[in-house]
Amino acid sequence: MDASIINPFLSATINLFYEMFLIEPTYGKPFLANSAGNHRWEISGVIGIVGSHEGIVVLRVTQLMAEKLLSQSGLQITDPDEIPQLRNEMIGEFVNIISGNALGALKGREVALTPPFTAQGANHSISWPSKTPIIGVPFSTKYGPFEVQVSIIQSKENK
């Protein structure tokens, strides 16, 4: 996988957290993630990439971090029963913003985004593209850790 494909998503992630929450996430060492599960993330925002490159981008957070970000968002919550839905929608919107901002840096590549969705629950699973590596990049913030995972490859028609 080409770093010029991954780096715009990482930069867009850092920018999102800084612009929305004045948080400067620090990133750790990238690694090859496992698609089999056994992870600590309770919410994953997922968006697909189609066109000259295909795959998915995933923003993975704990429920606690999502709740901290939601409380810092300034959103007025009148019904506490809405918190789980709002928390998940927020993470879905974050991955949408990250991917949308990253697209601008992917000049010369014809790509489009699928609508975002969230997967949730302890050790939930995601259908990753087959035969494409999953690059995980851990981040830390004052609100806790999160991770960006990217699995994108040039489509066969565009090789």
PDB file of C-alpha atoms in Angstrom:
ATOM      1  CA  MET A   1       0.000   0.000   0.000  1.00  0.00           C
ATOM      2  CA  ASP A   2       1.262   3.432  -0.990  1.00  0.00           C
ATOM      3  CA  ALA A   3       1.989   5.952   1.804  1.00  0.00           C
ATOM      4  CA  SER A   4       0.757   8.743  -0.494  1.00  0.00           C
ATOM      5  CA  ILE A   5      -2.687   7.145  -0.179  1.00  0.00           C
ATOM      6  CA  ILE A   6      -2.587   6.701   3.623  1.00  0.00           C
ATOM      7  CA  ASN A   7      -0.979   9.991   4.686  1.00  0.00           C
ATOM      8  CA  PRO A   8      -3.860  12.270   3.565  1.00  0.00           C
ATOM      9  CA  PHE A   9      -6.225  10.320   5.842  1.00  0.00           C
ATOM     10  CA  LEU A  10      -3.853  10.662   8.791  1.00  0.00           C
ATOM     11  CA  SER A  11      -3.373  14.388   8.200  1.00  0.00           C
ATOM     12  CA  ALA A  12      -7.131  14.879   7.872  1.00  0.00           C
ATOM     13  CA  THR A  13      -7.652  13.006  11.156  1.00  0.00           C
ATOM     14  CA  ILE A  14      -5.179  15.202  13.024  1.00  0.00           C
ATOM     15  CA  ASN A  15      -6.762  18.330  11.518  1.00  0.00           C
ATOM     16  CA  LEU A  16     -10.275  17.228  12.487  1.00  0.00           C
ATOM     17  CA  PHE A  17      -9.375  16.726  16.142  1.00  0.00           C
ATOM     18  CA  TYR A  18      -7.481  19.996  16.281  1.00  0.00           C
ATOM     19  CA  GLU A  19     -10.107  22.102  14.506  1.00  0.00           C
ATOM     20  CA  MET A  20     -13.101  20.665  16.359  1.00  0.00           C
ATOM     21  CA  PHE A  21     -11.676  20.098  19.851  1.00  0.00           C
ATOM     22  CA  LEU A  22      -8.283  21.854  19.960  1.00  0.00           C
ATOM     23  CA  ILE A  23      -6.729  18.437  20.566  1.00  0.00           C
ATOM     24  CA  GLU A  24      -3.378  17.583  19.013  1.00  0.00           C
ATOM     25  CA  PRO A  25      -3.380  13.801  18.626  1.00  0.00           C
ATOM     26  CA  THR A  26       0.001  12.135  18.659  1.00  0.00           C
ATOM     27  CA  TYR A  27       0.438   9.080  16.533  1.00  0.00           C
ATOM     28  CA  GLY A  28       2.254   5.915  17.293  1.00  0.00           C
ATOM     29  CA  LYS A  29       4.010   3.382  15.130  1.00  0.00           C
ATOM     30  CA  PRO A  30       1.953   2.081  12.178  1.00  0.00           C
ATOM     31  CA  PHE A  31       1.371  -1.664  12.147  1.00  0.00           C
ATOM     32  CA  LEU A  32      -0.302  -4.383  10.108  1.00  0.00           C
ATOM     33  CA  ALA A  33      -3.711  -4.860  11.696  1.00  0.00           C
ATOM     34  CA  ASN A  34      -5.527  -8.157  11.916  1.00  0.00           C
ATOM     35  CA  SER A  35      -8.945  -8.483  10.280  1.00  0.00           C
ATOM     36  CA  ALA A  36      -9.951 -11.334  12.591  1.00  0.00           C
ATOM     37  CA  GLY A  37     -11.059  -9.116  15.469  1.00  0.00           C
ATOM     38  CA  ASN A  38      -9.936  -9.317  19.084  1.00  0.00           C
ATOM     39  CA  HIS A  39      -9.701  -5.554  19.460  1.00  0.00           C
ATOM     40  CA  ARG A  40     -10.556  -3.067  22.185  1.00  0.00           C
ATOM     41  CA  TRP A  41     -12.583  -0.637  20.073  1.00  0.00           C
ATOM     42  CA  GLU A  42     -16.296  -0.324  20.775  1.00  0.00           C
ATOM     43  CA  ILE A  43     -17.248   2.020  17.918  1.00  0.00           C
ATOM     44  CA  SER A  44     -15.908   2.081  14.377  1.00  0.00           C
ATOM     45  CA  GLY A  45     -16.796   4.692  11.787  1.00  0.00           C
ATOM     46  CA  VAL A  46     -16.400   3.105   8.350  1.00  0.00           C
ATOM     47  CA  ILE A  47     -16.346   4.648   4.891  1.00  0.00           C
ATOM     48  CA  GLY A  48     -15.649   2.994   1.563  1.00  0.00           C
ATOM     49  CA  ILE A  49     -13.423   4.274  -1.211  1.00  0.00           C
ATOM     50  CA  VAL A  50     -14.297   3.368  -4.823  1.00  0.00           C
ATOM     51  CA  GLY A  51     -12.882   4.275  -8.215  1.00  0.00           C
ATOM     52  CA  SER A  52      -9.215   4.225  -9.207  1.00  0.00           C
ATOM     53  CA  HIS A  53      -8.487   2.988  -5.677  1.00  0.00           C
ATOM     54  CA  GLU A  54     -10.741   0.766  -3.600  1.00  0.00           C
ATOM     55  CA  GLY A  55     -10.973  -0.100   0.066  1.00  0.00           C
ATOM     56  CA  ILE A  56     -12.099   1.271   3.395  1.00  0.00           C
ATOM     57  CA  VAL A  57     -11.028   3.759   6.041  1.00  0.00           C
ATOM     58  CA  VAL A  58     -12.015   3.111   9.653  1.00  0.00           C
ATOM     59  CA  LEU A  59     -11.896   5.399  12.680  1.00  0.00           C
ATOM     60  CA  ARG A  60     -11.943   3.252  15.828  1.00  0.00           C
ATOM     61  CA  VAL A  61     -12.666   4.608  19.311  1.00  0.00           C
ATOM     62  CA  THR A  62     -13.762   3.459  22.727  1.00  0.00           C
ATOM     63  CA  GLN A  63     -17.229   4.324  23.942  1.00  0.00           C
ATOM     64  CA  LEU A  64     -15.715   6.437  26.722  1.00  0.00           C
ATOM     65  CA  MET A  65     -13.724   8.558  24.266  1.00  0.00           C
ATOM     66  CA  ALA A  66     -16.759   9.012  22.020  1.00  0.00           C
ATOM     67  CA  GLU A  67     -18.795  10.192  25.012  1.00  0.00           C
ATOM     68  CA  LYS A  68     -16.057  12.643  26.041  1.00  0.00           C
ATOM     69  CA  LEU A  69     -15.932  14.058  22.508  1.00  0.00           C
ATOM     70  CA  LEU A  70     -19.713  14.291  22.364  1.00  0.00           C
ATOM     71  CA  SER A  71     -19.775  16.220  25.641  1.00  0.00           C
ATOM     72  CA  GLN A  72     -17.084  18.579  24.275  1.00  0.00           C
ATOM     73  CA  SER A  73     -18.925  19.094  20.981  1.00  0.00           C
ATOM     74  CA  GLY A  74     -21.245  21.730  22.407  1.00  0.00           C
ATOM     75  CA  LEU A  75     -24.317  19.784  21.319  1.00  0.00           C
ATOM     76  CA  GLN A  76     -27.242  20.357  23.666  1.00  0.00           C
ATOM     77  CA  ILE A  77     -28.560  16.931  24.661  1.00  0.00           C
ATOM     78  CA  THR A  78     -32.011  17.078  26.196  1.00  0.00           C
ATOM     79  CA  ASP A  79     -32.728  13.348  26.336  1.00  0.00           C
ATOM     80  CA  PRO A  80     -29.980  11.088  27.760  1.00  0.00           C
ATOM     81  CA  ASP A  81     -31.512   8.156  25.836  1.00  0.00           C
ATOM     82  CA  GLU A  82     -30.289   9.837  22.633  1.00  0.00           C
ATOM     83  CA  ILE A  83     -26.627   9.662  23.654  1.00  0.00           C
ATOM     84  CA  PRO A  84     -25.830   6.238  22.089  1.00  0.00           C
ATOM     85  CA  GLN A  85     -27.315   7.259  18.735  1.00  0.00           C
ATOM     86  CA  LEU A  86     -25.686  10.706  18.770  1.00  0.00           C
ATOM     87  CA  ARG A  87     -22.327   9.204  19.749  1.00  0.00           C
ATOM     88  CA  ASN A  88     -22.417   6.756  16.845  1.00  0.00           C
ATOM     89  CA  GLU A  89     -23.621   9.370  14.351  1.00  0.00           C
ATOM     90  CA  MET A  90     -20.799  11.665  15.464  1.00  0.00           C
ATOM     91  CA  ILE A  91     -18.147   9.001  14.796  1.00  0.00           C
ATOM     92  CA  GLY A  92     -19.724   8.272  11.405  1.00  0.00           C
ATOM     93  CA  GLU A  93     -19.621  11.962  10.572  1.00  0.00           C
ATOM     94  CA  PHE A  94     -15.987  12.186  11.708  1.00  0.00           C
ATOM     95  CA  VAL A  95     -14.918   9.458   9.280  1.00  0.00           C
ATOM     96  CA  ASN A  96     -16.935  11.209   6.558  1.00  0.00           C
ATOM     97  CA  ILE A  97     -15.118  14.497   7.232  1.00  0.00           C
ATOM     98  CA  ILE A  98     -11.727  12.786   7.388  1.00  0.00           C
ATOM     99  CA  SER A  99     -12.261  10.971   4.096  1.00  0.00           C
ATOM    100  CA  GLY A 100     -13.761  14.005   2.374  1.00  0.00           C
ATOM    101  CA  ASN A 101     -10.787  16.161   3.381  1.00  0.00           C
ATOM    102  CA  ALA A 102      -8.317  13.453   2.356  1.00  0.00           C
ATOM    103  CA  LEU A 103      -9.837  13.255  -1.125  1.00  0.00           C
ATOM    104  CA  GLY A 104      -8.572  16.743  -1.903  1.00  0.00           C
ATOM    105  CA  ALA A 105      -5.002  15.532  -1.371  1.00  0.00           C
ATOM    106  CA  LEU A 106      -5.467  12.517  -3.643  1.00  0.00           C
ATOM    107  CA  LYS A 107      -5.001  14.556  -6.824  1.00  0.00           C
ATOM    108  CA  GLY A 108      -4.935  12.635 -10.063  1.00  0.00           C
ATOM    109  CA  ARG A 109      -6.931   9.754  -8.638  1.00  0.00           C
ATOM    110  CA  GLU A 110     -10.562   9.257  -9.537  1.00  0.00           C
ATOM    111  CA  VAL A 111     -12.099   8.176  -6.253  1.00  0.00           C
ATOM    112  CA  ALA A 112     -15.469   8.541  -4.580  1.00  0.00           C
ATOM    113  CA  LEU A 113     -16.790   7.810  -1.107  1.00  0.00           C
ATOM    114  CA  THR A 114     -19.575   5.530   0.001  1.00  0.00           C
ATOM    115  CA  PRO A 115     -21.908   6.743   2.750  1.00  0.00           C
ATOM    116  CA  PRO A 116     -20.374   6.284   6.206  1.00  0.00           C
ATOM    117  CA  PHE A 117     -21.742   3.847   8.749  1.00  0.00           C
ATOM    118  CA  THR A 118     -20.800   2.758  12.235  1.00  0.00           C
ATOM    119  CA  ALA A 119     -20.218  -0.685  13.682  1.00  0.00           C
ATOM    120  CA  GLN A 120     -20.467  -0.971  17.423  1.00  0.00           C
ATOM    121  CA  GLY A 121     -20.254  -3.327  20.345  1.00  0.00           C
ATOM    122  CA  ALA A 122     -17.494  -5.203  22.059  1.00  0.00           C
ATOM    123  CA  ASN A 123     -15.202  -6.886  19.536  1.00  0.00           C
ATOM    124  CA  HIS A 124     -17.481  -6.063  16.582  1.00  0.00           C
ATOM    125  CA  SER A 125     -16.311  -7.164  13.150  1.00  0.00           C
ATOM    126  CA  ILE A 126     -15.782  -5.340   9.879  1.00  0.00           C
ATOM    127  CA  SER A 127     -15.713  -6.911   6.413  1.00  0.00           C
ATOM    128  CA  TRP A 128     -12.266  -5.916   5.204  1.00  0.00           C
ATOM    129  CA  PRO A 129     -11.233  -6.157   1.550  1.00  0.00           C
ATOM    130  CA  SER A 130      -9.650  -9.522   0.885  1.00  0.00           C
ATOM    131  CA  LYS A 131      -5.959  -9.728   0.006  1.00  0.00           C
ATOM    132  CA  THR A 132      -5.337  -6.096   0.924  1.00  0.00           C
ATOM    133  CA  PRO A 133      -3.236  -5.224   3.985  1.00  0.00           C
ATOM    134  CA  ILE A 134      -4.818  -3.254   6.812  1.00  0.00           C
ATOM    135  CA  ILE A 135      -2.545  -0.510   8.085  1.00  0.00           C
ATOM    136  CA  GLY A 136      -3.355   0.580  11.631  1.00  0.00           C
ATOM    137  CA  VAL A 137      -2.116   3.833  13.090  1.00  0.00           C
ATOM    138  CA  PRO A 138      -2.657   4.345  16.827  1.00  0.00           C
ATOM    139  CA  PHE A 139      -3.212   7.832  18.213  1.00  0.00           C
ATOM    140  CA  SER A 140      -3.321   9.167  21.747  1.00  0.00           C
ATOM    141  CA  THR A 141      -5.095  12.246  23.086  1.00  0.00           C
ATOM    142  CA  LYS A 142      -5.998  13.743  26.441  1.00  0.00           C
ATOM    143  CA  TYR A 143      -9.386  12.025  26.023  1.00  0.00           C
ATOM    144  CA  GLY A 144      -7.899   8.620  25.360  1.00  0.00           C
ATOM    145  CA  PRO A 145      -6.631   6.545  22.456  1.00  0.00           C
ATOM    146  CA  PHE A 146      -8.107   5.976  19.037  1.00  0.00           C
ATOM    147  CA  GLU A 147      -6.962   4.325  15.856  1.00  0.00           C
ATOM    148  CA  VAL A 148      -7.223   4.886  12.117  1.00  0.00           C
ATOM    149  CA  GLN A 149      -7.129   1.779   9.958  1.00  0.00           C
ATOM    150  CA  VAL A 150      -6.779   1.985   6.202  1.00  0.00           C
ATOM    151  CA  SER A 151      -7.046  -0.777   3.624  1.00  0.00           C
ATOM    152  CA  ILE A 152      -6.885   0.709   0.131  1.00  0.00           C
ATOM    153  CA  ILE A 153      -5.457  -0.664  -3.093  1.00  0.00           C
ATOM    154  CA  GLN A 154      -5.372   0.500  -6.695  1.00  0.00           C
ATOM    155  CA  SER A 155      -8.293  -1.079  -8.519  1.00  0.00           C
ATOM    156  CA  LYS A 156      -7.511  -3.690 -11.172  1.00  0.00           C
ATOM    157  CA  GLU A 157      -8.967  -1.544 -13.956  1.00  0.00           C
ATOM    158  CA  ASN A 158      -6.512   1.250 -13.140  1.00  0.00           C
ATOM    159  CA  LYS A 159      -3.250  -0.680 -12.844  1.00  0.00           C
TER     160      LYS A 159
END
